[in-house]
PDB file of C-alpha atoms in Angstrom:
ATOM      1  CA  MET A   1       9.826  27.531 -34.856  1.00  0.00           C
ATOM      2  CA  THR A   2      10.895  24.220 -33.987  1.00  0.00           C
ATOM      3  CA  PRO A   3       8.290  22.825 -31.463  1.00  0.00           C
ATOM      4  CA  GLN A   4      10.192  21.397 -28.737  1.00  0.00           C
ATOM      5  CA  LYS A   5      10.770  17.338 -26.644  1.00  0.00           C
ATOM      6  CA  PRO A   6       9.763  17.323 -23.172  1.00  0.00           C
ATOM      7  CA  SER A   7      12.489  16.323 -21.237  1.00  0.00           C
ATOM      8  CA  LEU A   8      13.327  13.445 -19.747  1.00  0.00           C
ATOM      9  CA  SER A   9      12.908  14.459 -16.261  1.00  0.00           C
ATOM     10  CA  ARG A  10       9.359  16.605 -17.126  1.00  0.00           C
ATOM     11  CA  LEU A  11       8.549  12.350 -18.281  1.00  0.00           C
ATOM     12  CA  PHE A  12      10.092  10.545 -15.642  1.00  0.00           C
ATOM     13  CA  GLY A  13      10.669  12.744 -13.436  1.00  0.00           C
ATOM     14  CA  ALA A  14      13.770  14.312 -11.160  1.00  0.00           C
ATOM     15  CA  ARG A  15      16.591  11.773 -10.178  1.00  0.00           C
ATOM     16  CA  LEU A  16      16.480   9.614  -7.077  1.00  0.00           C
ATOM     17  CA  PRO A  17      19.001  11.491  -5.418  1.00  0.00           C
ATOM     18  CA  ARG A  18      22.350   9.653  -4.720  1.00  0.00           C
ATOM     19  CA  GLU A  19      22.247   9.973  -0.583  1.00  0.00           C
ATOM     20  CA  VAL A  20      19.110   9.583  -0.602  1.00  0.00           C
ATOM     21  CA  ARG A  21      19.147   6.343  -3.291  1.00  0.00           C
ATOM     22  CA  ALA A  22      22.399   5.798  -0.699  1.00  0.00           C
ATOM     23  CA  ALA A  23      20.413   5.672   2.525  1.00  0.00           C
ATOM     24  CA  LEU A  24      17.356   3.580   1.479  1.00  0.00           C
ATOM     25  CA  ALA A  25      17.562   0.118   3.221  1.00  0.00           C
ATOM     26  CA  LEU A  26      16.705  -1.977   0.452  1.00  0.00           C
ATOM     27  CA  GLU A  27      15.997  -5.564   0.200  1.00  0.00           C
ATOM     28  CA  SER A  28      17.051  -7.184  -2.960  1.00  0.00           C
ATOM     29  CA  GLY A  29      15.765  -6.894  -5.898  1.00  0.00           C
ATOM     30  CA  GLU A  30      14.013  -3.973  -4.292  1.00  0.00           C
ATOM     31  CA  ARG A  31      14.516  -0.910  -6.859  1.00  0.00           C
ATOM     32  CA  PRO A  32      12.713   2.589  -6.620  1.00  0.00           C
ATOM     33  CA  ILE A  33      10.228   3.794  -9.086  1.00  0.00           C
ATOM     34  CA  SER A  34       9.312   7.332  -7.747  1.00  0.00           C
ATOM     35  CA  HIS A  35       9.847  10.039  -5.057  1.00  0.00           C
ATOM     36  CA  ALA A  36       9.076  13.334  -3.968  1.00  0.00           C
ATOM     37  CA  PRO A  37      10.637  15.960  -1.417  1.00  0.00           C
ATOM     38  CA  ALA A  38       9.027  15.712   2.064  1.00  0.00           C
ATOM     39  CA  SER A  39       7.481  18.987   3.615  1.00  0.00           C
ATOM     40  CA  GLU A  40       9.366  18.600   6.343  1.00  0.00           C
ATOM     41  CA  GLY A  41      12.985  16.964   4.474  1.00  0.00           C
ATOM     42  CA  GLY A  42      13.874  13.929   3.338  1.00  0.00           C
ATOM     43  CA  HIS A  43      12.355  12.227   0.290  1.00  0.00           C
ATOM     44  CA  ILE A  44       9.316   9.591   0.008  1.00  0.00           C
ATOM     45  CA  VAL A  45       9.790   6.674  -1.930  1.00  0.00           C
ATOM     46  CA  ALA A  46       7.922   4.155  -3.751  1.00  0.00           C
ATOM     47  CA  THR A  47      10.054   1.064  -4.822  1.00  0.00           C
ATOM     48  CA  THR A  48       8.867  -2.103  -6.348  1.00  0.00           C
ATOM     49  CA  ARG A  49       7.981  -3.881  -2.368  1.00  0.00           C
ATOM     50  CA  ALA A  50       7.306  -0.184  -0.362  1.00  0.00           C
ATOM     51  CA  LEU A  51       6.879   3.192   0.556  1.00  0.00           C
ATOM     52  CA  HIS A  52       9.442   4.541   2.876  1.00  0.00           C
ATOM     53  CA  LEU A  53       9.233   7.649   4.263  1.00  0.00           C
ATOM     54  CA  PRO A  54      11.938  10.128   5.843  1.00  0.00           C
ATOM     55  CA  ASP A  55      13.583   8.775   8.553  1.00  0.00           C
ATOM     56  CA  GLY A  56      13.250   4.967   7.842  1.00  0.00           C
ATOM     57  CA  PRO A  57       9.242   3.856   7.991  1.00  0.00           C
ATOM     58  CA  ARG A  58       9.206   1.274   5.018  1.00  0.00           C
ATOM     59  CA  LEU A  59       5.411   0.622   4.753  1.00  0.00           C
ATOM     60  CA  PRO A  60       5.484  -2.612   3.162  1.00  0.00           C
ATOM     61  CA  TRP A  61       2.246  -2.477  -0.460  1.00  0.00           C
ATOM     62  CA  HIS A  62       0.517  -5.633   1.241  1.00  0.00           C
ATOM     63  CA  LEU A  63       0.796  -4.304   4.395  1.00  0.00           C
ATOM     64  CA  MET A  64      -0.962  -0.757   3.374  1.00  0.00           C
ATOM     65  CA  ASP A  65      -4.308  -0.515   4.051  1.00  0.00           C
ATOM     66  CA  LYS A  66      -5.126   3.033   2.258  1.00  0.00           C
ATOM     67  CA  ALA A  67      -3.831   6.322   1.635  1.00  0.00           C
ATOM     68  CA  VAL A  68      -5.635   9.351   1.094  1.00  0.00           C
ATOM     69  CA  TRP A  69      -4.410  11.884  -0.537  1.00  0.00           C
ATOM     70  CA  ASP A  70      -5.345  15.627  -0.131  1.00  0.00           C
ATOM     71  CA  GLU A  71      -4.124  19.246  -1.322  1.00  0.00           C
ATOM     72  CA  GLU A  72      -0.884  18.952   1.663  1.00  0.00           C
ATOM     73  CA  GLY A  73      -0.148  15.036   0.964  1.00  0.00           C
ATOM     74  CA  VAL A  74      -0.809  11.478   1.527  1.00  0.00           C
ATOM     75  CA  THR A  75      -2.150  10.251   4.498  1.00  0.00           C
ATOM     76  CA  VAL A  76      -1.702   5.625   4.943  1.00  0.00           C
ATOM     77  CA  THR A  77      -3.380   3.693   6.933  1.00  0.00           C
ATOM     78  CA  MET A  78      -1.829   0.182   7.296  1.00  0.00           C
ATOM     79  CA  THR A  79      -3.754  -3.293   8.346  1.00  0.00           C
ATOM     80  CA  ASP A  80      -3.469  -3.288  11.753  1.00  0.00           C
ATOM     81  CA  GLY A  81      -4.770  -0.192  12.129  1.00  0.00           C
ATOM     82  CA  ALA A  82      -1.449   2.353  11.869  1.00  0.00           C
ATOM     83  CA  VAL A  83      -1.632   5.902   9.954  1.00  0.00           C
ATOM     84  CA  TYR A  84       1.450   7.513   8.680  1.00  0.00           C
ATOM     85  CA  ARG A  85       0.816  10.968   7.558  1.00  0.00           C
ATOM     86  CA  ALA A  86       3.755  12.897   4.808  1.00  0.00           C
ATOM     87  CA  LEU A  87       3.652  16.505   3.412  1.00  0.00           C
ATOM     88  CA  LEU A  88       3.693  16.908  -0.286  1.00  0.00           C
ATOM     89  CA  PRO A  89       4.833  20.284  -1.489  1.00  0.00           C
ATOM     90  CA  GLU A  90       4.414  18.110  -5.303  1.00  0.00           C
ATOM     91  CA  PRO A  91       3.908  14.591  -5.290  1.00  0.00           C
ATOM     92  CA  GLY A  92       4.600  14.255  -9.074  1.00  0.00           C
ATOM     93  CA  ARG A  93       3.488  10.242 -10.004  1.00  0.00           C
ATOM     94  CA  LEU A  94       3.711   8.917  -5.977  1.00  0.00           C
ATOM     95  CA  PRO A  95       0.038   8.958  -6.391  1.00  0.00           C
ATOM     96  CA  GLU A  96      -0.271   6.872  -8.735  1.00  0.00           C
ATOM     97  CA  THR A  97       2.489   4.817  -7.874  1.00  0.00           C
ATOM     98  CA  ILE A  98       0.946   3.755  -5.000  1.00  0.00           C
ATOM     99  CA  ARG A  99      -2.740   3.477  -5.990  1.00  0.00           C
ATOM    100  CA  GLU A 100      -1.132   0.707  -8.806  1.00  0.00           C
ATOM    101  CA  ARG A 101       1.314  -0.468  -6.063  1.00  0.00           C
ATOM    102  CA  VAL A 102      -0.921  -1.806  -3.456  1.00  0.00           C
ATOM    103  CA  THR A 103      -4.145  -2.775  -6.195  1.00  0.00           C
ATOM    104  CA  SER A 104      -1.555  -5.686  -7.690  1.00  0.00           C
ATOM    105  CA  THR A 105      -0.955  -7.188  -3.541  1.00  0.00           C
ATOM    106  CA  ILE A 106      -5.019  -7.534  -3.627  1.00  0.00           C
ATOM    107  CA  VAL A 107      -5.949 -10.670  -5.047  1.00  0.00           C
ATOM    108  CA  ALA A 108      -9.819 -11.282  -4.006  1.00  0.00           C
ATOM    109  CA  SER A 109     -11.596  -8.403  -1.962  1.00  0.00           C
ATOM    110  CA  ARG A 110     -14.618  -9.220  -0.335  1.00  0.00           C
ATOM    111  CA  HIS A 111     -17.169  -7.045   2.892  1.00  0.00           C
ATOM    112  CA  VAL A 112     -19.496 -10.200   4.298  1.00  0.00           C
ATOM    113  CA  THR A 113     -22.049  -9.476   7.744  1.00  0.00           C
ATOM    114  CA  ILE A 114     -21.373 -10.928  10.528  1.00  0.00           C
ATOM    115  CA  ASN A 115     -23.664  -9.984  12.821  1.00  0.00           C
ATOM    116  CA  GLY A 116     -26.081  -7.038  12.918  1.00  0.00           C
ATOM    117  CA  ARG A 117     -23.262  -4.553  13.836  1.00  0.00           C
ATOM    118  CA  GLY A 118     -20.704  -4.871  11.305  1.00  0.00           C
ATOM    119  CA  GLY A 119     -18.529  -7.633   9.187  1.00  0.00           C
ATOM    120  CA  VAL A 120     -15.585  -8.236   8.064  1.00  0.00           C
ATOM    121  CA  ARG A 121     -13.038  -7.000   5.229  1.00  0.00           C
ATOM    122  CA  LEU A 122     -11.655 -10.955   3.673  1.00  0.00           C
ATOM    123  CA  VAL A 123      -9.006  -9.111   1.914  1.00  0.00           C
ATOM    124  CA  ALA A 124      -5.995 -12.320  -0.090  1.00  0.00           C
ATOM    125  CA  ARG A 125      -2.942 -10.470  -1.092  1.00  0.00           C
ATOM    126  CA  ARG A 126       0.401 -11.269  -2.575  1.00  0.00           C
ATOM    127  CA  ILE A 127       3.505 -11.173  -0.452  1.00  0.00           C
ATOM    128  CA  PRO A 128       6.929 -11.088  -2.208  1.00  0.00           C
ATOM    129  CA  GLY A 129       8.645 -14.009  -2.158  1.00  0.00           C
ATOM    130  CA  TYR A 130       5.782 -15.895  -1.690  1.00  0.00           C
ATOM    131  CA  ASP A 131       3.333 -18.436  -4.038  1.00  0.00           C
ATOM    132  CA  THR A 132       0.068 -17.996  -2.201  1.00  0.00           C
ATOM    133  CA  PRO A 133      -1.538 -15.086  -1.413  1.00  0.00           C
ATOM    134  CA  ARG A 134      -2.125 -14.525   2.491  1.00  0.00           C
ATOM    135  CA  TRP A 135      -5.903 -13.741   3.560  1.00  0.00           C
ATOM    136  CA  GLU A 136      -6.847 -10.929   6.056  1.00  0.00           C
ATOM    137  CA  PHE A 137      -9.669 -10.007   8.674  1.00  0.00           C
ATOM    138  CA  ILE A 138     -10.626  -6.061   8.511  1.00  0.00           C
ATOM    139  CA  PHE A 139     -13.082  -6.078  10.370  1.00  0.00           C
ATOM    140  CA  ASP A 140     -15.449  -2.523  10.195  1.00  0.00           C
ATOM    141  CA  PRO A 141     -14.418   0.261  12.967  1.00  0.00           C
ATOM    142  CA  GLY A 142     -16.462  -0.540  16.718  1.00  0.00           C
ATOM    143  CA  LEU A 143     -16.284  -4.230  16.281  1.00  0.00           C
ATOM    144  CA  ASP A 144     -13.579  -5.926  19.012  1.00  0.00           C
ATOM    145  CA  ALA A 145     -10.708  -8.226  16.467  1.00  0.00           C
ATOM    146  CA  ASP A 146     -10.024 -10.314  19.358  1.00  0.00           C
ATOM    147  CA  ASP A 147     -13.576 -11.604  20.523  1.00  0.00           C
ATOM    148  CA  PRO A 148     -13.190 -15.245  19.828  1.00  0.00           C
ATOM    149  CA  GLY A 149     -16.928 -15.138  18.823  1.00  0.00           C
ATOM    150  CA  LEU A 150     -16.404 -12.853  15.662  1.00  0.00           C
ATOM    151  CA  ARG A 151     -13.582 -14.131  15.038  1.00  0.00           C
ATOM    152  CA  ALA A 152     -14.636 -17.820  14.099  1.00  0.00           C
ATOM    153  CA  HIS A 153     -17.435 -15.723  12.223  1.00  0.00           C
ATOM    154  CA  ALA A 154     -14.904 -14.024  10.005  1.00  0.00           C
ATOM    155  CA  GLU A 155     -13.207 -17.759   9.671  1.00  0.00           C
ATOM    156  CA  GLN A 156     -16.509 -19.291   8.341  1.00  0.00           C
ATOM    157  CA  ALA A 157     -17.461 -16.685   5.997  1.00  0.00           C
ATOM    158  CA  LEU A 158     -13.315 -16.822   5.004  1.00  0.00           C
ATOM    159  CA  GLU A 159     -13.999 -20.687   3.820  1.00  0.00           C
ATOM    160  CA  GLU A 160     -17.105 -20.025   2.419  1.00  0.00           C
ATOM    161  CA  VAL A 161     -15.571 -16.909  -0.109  1.00  0.00           C
ATOM    162  CA  ARG A 162     -12.622 -18.803  -1.034  1.00  0.00           C
ATOM    163  CA  ARG A 163     -14.845 -22.269  -1.736  1.00  0.00           C
ATOM    164  CA  SER A 164     -16.563 -19.109  -3.785  1.00  0.00           C
ATOM    165  CA  LEU A 165     -13.484 -17.846  -5.547  1.00  0.00           C
ATOM    166  CA  GLY A 166     -11.514 -20.394  -5.820  1.00  0.00           C
ATOM    167  CA  VAL A 167      -8.781 -18.947  -4.177  1.00  0.00           C
TER     168      VAL A 167
END
């Protein structure tokens, strides 16, 4: 018996349906990488620049804080605290694609204690179309990101981290 070669669809996943691709609002130079059908209908599509959820939400990689997978699907938390949930019966290559894409945006990440109650994560991210990374503050739960005193401590910590990393 001759061994069978794996089909391209098994290696690379099924082709993105034409109507799904046509419905995506892609930016110039953006292209699909992987996708999976969502339980609630439509497809979740990972592109070179963002995760596109069914019915339009576009989640840019550089604004994604984390993605947590379970047996039903994925929960995505954005850096502004917004949370999105997608149910995926068969995620295919999406978990690996999402991890790689989010990780590739991060230039540096440091958690700094700024008071006895908690701290802030300082994250430098690459943004498409910009030469220099953008720094963001992600405060620990329970800390008020709008508190001027905490912001001042975070800014001071950022300057120290930038000097030590040369970023």
